[in-house]
Amino acid sequence: MKISNLHRFVQIAATATVAFGLASIATAQDNDKLVVNGEIEMVTRTAAPSYIDGIDEIISGWNFRTDETQALQMDDFDNSGMLGVDAAQEAWDTVQGPEQKSCATCHGNVSSMVGVRTVMPKYNEEAADLWTLEDYINNCRTERQNVEPWGYTSGPMTNMSALISVQSRGMPMNVAIDGPAAPFWEAGKELYYTRTGVLELSCASCHEQSAGLRIRADHLSQGQINGFPTYRLKNAKLNGIHARFKGCVRDTKAETYKPGGPEFHALELYVASRGNGLSVEGPSVRN
Amino acid sequence: MAVGVKPRVKVPKTAAAGDVITIKTLISHKMESGQRKDSDGNKIPRSIINTFTCDFNGQNVMSAELHGAISTNPYFQFEATVPESGEFTFTWLDDDGSIYTDTKSIAVS
């Protein structure tokens, strides 16, 4: 009796230690407020959409970064991603191809693209498929300008998607997941929770269950994509969503899906829907 | 020949005499280090911005020598005291002989 009581006491003590230990792990996300150029106020923390099970609050990747990295995004002059935006603005106004058209010929000022980024990716009735911003850009190039499409993750493509994202900065992400988009969303959700690679990690392993904890010298974020395209200090250029997905899947030591392929399209819709309510930040700055 | 090189400078438009102002400069540049090889194994020659200077009304404010291992799109932020109205001249020298300049005037009251 005495021994078993002692045993039980040790067990309780051990449980308490574990619980206390977990509670005291410092997580990385802060409560700083993101205001760009002193005027565009961003929502970086808000309640998770009702259809997301694993988390209560959605948090932009910005809150997981150091103060120094955060500051780079708060002023467009310090945000090197704006260099890509400038380059894309030139491309927007450049007349090219046999049709002698620029983007501006049809769309006028790029400010006409306001709100576009908030609903991407979306179901395209005509094509009967899920289209990303990149698909729409390339469709304009091949069908209207009659020029070669850009590579899905190429520099000019990512710059152009940054230019279009900038028009919606500060607006909440609001992708549709019902109606014809529903099957794509389901497929994306399936992928999100599927473990891949030698390390057997799913998106959720890191970005749902371990957000805020360390992964080697870095902090895991929730993997939100409201800030894309994102300027990474690591490679000093703008990075697209599918290029980032590819990097993540590769890090699980798996053969990756193809950027621009159907798997990443579905995953993009699902991940975007997890961030519905966060502000469009693109181009953001991350490490 | 570096392509897509574009200097950007941010200087306050006005200041009071003797004020210390913050100047930010950024130039888009590939900063090819000279350490990399192309897909055929040939060395890619170095092509970087090697010097940066800032002058105010002909007087040097700061200058910097840049060497390898400075990353893409070099950014400088520094402070200067402005005694009078005038013009800042910013100059970047490229390995390929190109010279990029930008000027900003400031009104001092």
Coordinates of C-alpha atoms in Angstrom, one line a residue, chain A residues 4-239:
Chain A
S4 CA 2.0 2.0 -4.4
N5 CA 1.0 5.3 -2.8
L6 CA 4.6 6.5 -3.2
H7 CA 4.6 5.3 -6.8
R8 CA 1.4 7.2 -7.4
F9 CA 2.9 10.4 -5.9
V10 CA 5.9 10.1 -8.1
Q11 CA 3.6 9.7 -11.1
I12 CA 1.7 12.8 -10.2
A13 CA 4.8 14.8 -9.6
A14 CA 6.1 13.7 -13.0
T15 CA 3.0 14.7 -14.7
A16 CA 3.0 18.1 -13.1
T17 CA 6.6 18.7 -14.2
V18 CA 5.8 17.8 -17.7
A19 CA 2.7 20.1 -17.7
F20 CA 4.7 22.9 -16.2
G21 CA 7.6 22.3 -18.6
L22 CA 5.3 22.6 -21.6
A23 CA 3.6 25.8 -20.3
S24 CA 6.9 27.5 -19.8
I25 CA 8.2 27.0 -23.4
A26 CA 8.6 30.4 -24.8
T27 CA 6.9 30.8 -28.2
A28 CA 8.1 33.3 -30.8
Q29 CA 5.0 35.2 -31.8
D30 CA 4.6 38.7 -30.4
N31 CA 1.8 41.2 -30.3
D32 CA 3.4 43.9 -32.3
K33 CA 1.2 45.9 -34.6
L34 CA 2.1 46.1 -38.3
V35 CA 1.6 49.5 -39.9
V36 CA 3.2 50.0 -43.2
N37 CA 4.5 53.5 -44.2
G38 CA 2.8 54.8 -41.1
E39 CA -0.6 54.5 -42.9
I40 CA -1.6 51.0 -43.9
E41 CA -2.8 49.1 -40.8
M42 CA -2.6 45.4 -41.1
V43 CA -4.5 42.6 -39.2
T44 CA -1.8 40.1 -38.3
R45 CA -3.7 38.3 -35.5
T46 CA -7.4 37.4 -35.6
A47 CA -9.8 34.5 -34.8
A48 CA -9.4 31.4 -37.0
P49 CA -12.2 30.7 -39.5
S50 CA -14.8 28.3 -38.2
Y51 CA -13.9 25.5 -40.7
I52 CA -10.3 25.3 -39.3
D53 CA -10.1 22.7 -36.5
G54 CA -6.5 22.7 -35.2
I55 CA -6.0 26.4 -34.2
D56 CA -8.1 29.1 -32.5
E57 CA -6.1 32.1 -33.7
I58 CA -4.5 32.8 -37.0
I59 CA -1.3 34.7 -36.9
S60 CA 0.7 36.3 -39.7
G61 CA 4.3 35.1 -40.2
W62 CA 5.3 38.7 -39.5
N63 CA 4.6 38.2 -35.8
F64 CA 7.1 35.3 -35.6
R65 CA 10.0 37.3 -36.9
T66 CA 12.5 39.5 -35.0
D67 CA 12.0 43.2 -34.5
E68 CA 14.7 43.9 -37.0
T69 CA 13.1 41.8 -39.7
Q70 CA 9.6 43.2 -38.8
A71 CA 10.9 46.7 -39.3
L72 CA 12.0 46.0 -42.8
Q73 CA 8.4 45.5 -43.8
M74 CA 7.1 48.6 -42.1
D75 CA 8.7 51.0 -44.6
D76 CA 8.5 50.5 -48.3
F77 CA 12.0 52.0 -48.7
D78 CA 13.5 49.3 -46.4
N79 CA 11.4 46.6 -48.1
S80 CA 13.6 45.1 -50.8
G81 CA 10.6 43.4 -52.2
M82 CA 9.5 46.7 -53.5
L83 CA 12.4 46.5 -56.0
G84 CA 10.5 43.6 -57.6
V85 CA 7.3 45.7 -57.6
D86 CA 9.1 48.5 -59.4
A87 CA 10.5 46.1 -62.0
A88 CA 7.0 44.7 -62.6
Q89 CA 5.5 48.2 -62.9
E90 CA 7.9 48.7 -65.9
A91 CA 6.7 45.4 -67.3
W92 CA 3.1 46.4 -66.8
D93 CA 3.6 49.4 -69.0
T94 CA 5.8 47.8 -71.7
V95 CA 4.1 47.2 -75.0
Q96 CA 5.2 43.9 -76.5
G97 CA 4.4 40.9 -78.8
P98 CA 2.6 40.8 -82.1
E99 CA -0.6 42.3 -80.6
Q100 CA 1.4 45.4 -79.5
K101 CA -0.3 45.3 -76.1
S102 CA 0.9 46.0 -72.6
C103 CA -0.9 45.0 -69.4
A104 CA -2.0 48.7 -69.3
T105 CA -3.6 48.5 -72.7
C106 CA -6.5 46.4 -71.4
H107 CA -6.3 47.0 -67.6
G108 CA -5.3 50.7 -67.5
N109 CA -3.6 51.7 -64.3
V110 CA -2.5 48.8 -62.1
S111 CA -4.6 50.2 -59.3
S112 CA -7.5 48.5 -61.2
M113 CA -6.2 45.3 -59.7
V114 CA -7.4 46.3 -56.2
G115 CA -8.9 43.3 -54.3
V116 CA -7.7 40.7 -56.8
R117 CA -5.2 39.2 -54.5
T118 CA -7.7 38.7 -51.7
V119 CA -9.7 36.1 -53.6
M120 CA -6.8 34.1 -55.1
P121 CA -6.8 31.2 -55.9
K122 CA -10.4 31.0 -57.3
Y123 CA -12.4 28.7 -59.5
N124 CA -12.5 29.8 -63.1
E125 CA -15.8 28.9 -64.7
E126 CA -14.5 29.1 -68.3
A127 CA -11.5 26.9 -67.7
A128 CA -13.5 24.7 -65.2
D129 CA -10.4 24.7 -63.0
L130 CA -8.9 26.4 -60.0
W131 CA -6.8 29.3 -61.0
T132 CA -4.1 31.2 -59.1
L133 CA -2.9 34.7 -59.7
E134 CA 0.0 33.3 -61.8
D135 CA -2.5 31.4 -64.0
Y136 CA -4.4 34.6 -64.7
I137 CA -1.2 36.5 -65.5
N138 CA 0.0 33.8 -67.9
N139 CA -3.4 33.6 -69.5
C140 CA -3.2 37.3 -70.3
R141 CA 0.3 36.7 -71.8
T142 CA -0.6 33.8 -74.1
E143 CA -4.2 34.7 -75.0
R144 CA -4.2 38.5 -75.2
Q145 CA -0.6 39.6 -75.7
N146 CA 0.3 36.4 -77.7
V147 CA 3.7 36.1 -76.1
E148 CA 5.5 33.3 -74.3
P149 CA 4.2 32.5 -70.8
W150 CA 6.5 33.2 -67.9
G151 CA 7.9 30.3 -65.9
Y152 CA 5.5 29.7 -62.9
T153 CA 8.1 30.6 -60.3
S154 CA 10.3 32.9 -62.5
G155 CA 11.5 36.3 -61.4
P156 CA 9.2 38.3 -63.7
M157 CA 6.2 36.3 -62.7
T158 CA 6.8 36.7 -59.0
N159 CA 7.5 40.4 -59.4
M160 CA 4.2 40.8 -61.3
S161 CA 2.3 39.0 -58.6
A162 CA 3.9 41.3 -56.1
L163 CA 2.8 44.3 -58.0
I164 CA -0.8 43.0 -58.1
S165 CA -0.7 42.1 -54.4
V166 CA 0.5 45.6 -53.4
Q167 CA -2.8 47.0 -54.8
S168 CA -4.7 45.0 -52.1
R169 CA -2.4 45.6 -49.2
G170 CA -4.3 45.8 -45.9
M171 CA -7.4 44.2 -47.3
P172 CA -8.5 40.9 -45.7
M173 CA -7.9 37.6 -47.4
N174 CA -11.2 36.2 -48.5
V175 CA -10.9 33.1 -50.7
A176 CA -14.1 31.1 -51.5
I177 CA -14.0 27.5 -50.4
D178 CA -17.6 26.5 -51.2
G179 CA -19.4 25.8 -54.5
P180 CA -17.2 24.6 -57.3
A181 CA -14.1 25.4 -55.2
A182 CA -15.1 22.8 -52.6
P183 CA -13.5 19.7 -54.1
F184 CA -10.2 21.6 -54.6
W185 CA -10.4 22.7 -50.9
E186 CA -11.0 19.2 -49.7
A187 CA -8.0 17.9 -51.8
G188 CA -5.9 20.7 -50.4
K189 CA -6.9 19.8 -46.8
E190 CA -6.1 16.2 -47.4
L191 CA -2.6 17.2 -48.6
Y192 CA -2.1 19.5 -45.6
Y193 CA -2.5 16.6 -43.2
T194 CA -0.7 14.0 -45.3
R195 CA 2.8 13.1 -44.0
T196 CA 5.5 13.1 -46.6
G197 CA 9.1 12.2 -47.0
V198 CA 11.7 10.4 -44.9
L199 CA 10.9 12.6 -42.0
E200 CA 7.2 11.8 -42.2
L201 CA 6.1 15.4 -41.7
S202 CA 2.8 16.9 -42.8
C203 CA 2.2 20.7 -43.1
A204 CA 0.3 20.4 -39.8
S205 CA 3.2 18.8 -38.0
C206 CA 5.1 22.0 -38.1
H207 CA 2.7 24.8 -38.8
E208 CA -0.3 23.7 -36.8
Q209 CA 1.1 21.7 -33.9
S210 CA 4.5 23.4 -33.5
A211 CA 4.0 27.0 -34.6
G212 CA 6.1 29.3 -32.4
L213 CA 8.6 26.6 -31.5
R214 CA 12.1 26.4 -32.8
I215 CA 13.2 24.5 -35.8
R216 CA 16.9 24.5 -35.4
A217 CA 17.9 28.2 -35.3
D218 CA 14.6 29.5 -36.7
H219 CA 11.0 29.9 -35.5
L220 CA 8.2 28.0 -37.1
S221 CA 5.3 30.2 -38.1
Q222 CA 1.7 29.1 -38.9
G223 CA 2.7 28.9 -42.6
Q224 CA 0.2 31.6 -43.6
I225 CA 0.5 32.8 -47.2
N226 CA -1.2 36.2 -46.8
G227 CA 2.2 37.8 -47.1
F228 CA 3.2 36.3 -50.4
P229 CA 5.1 37.0 -52.6
T230 CA 7.7 37.3 -49.8
Y231 CA 11.1 38.8 -49.9
R232 CA 13.4 36.4 -48.1
L233 CA 16.7 37.6 -46.6
K234 CA 17.9 34.1 -47.1
N235 CA 17.9 34.3 -50.9
A236 CA 17.5 38.0 -51.4
K237 CA 14.6 37.8 -53.8
L238 CA 10.9 37.6 -54.0
N239 CA 9.5 34.1 -53.5

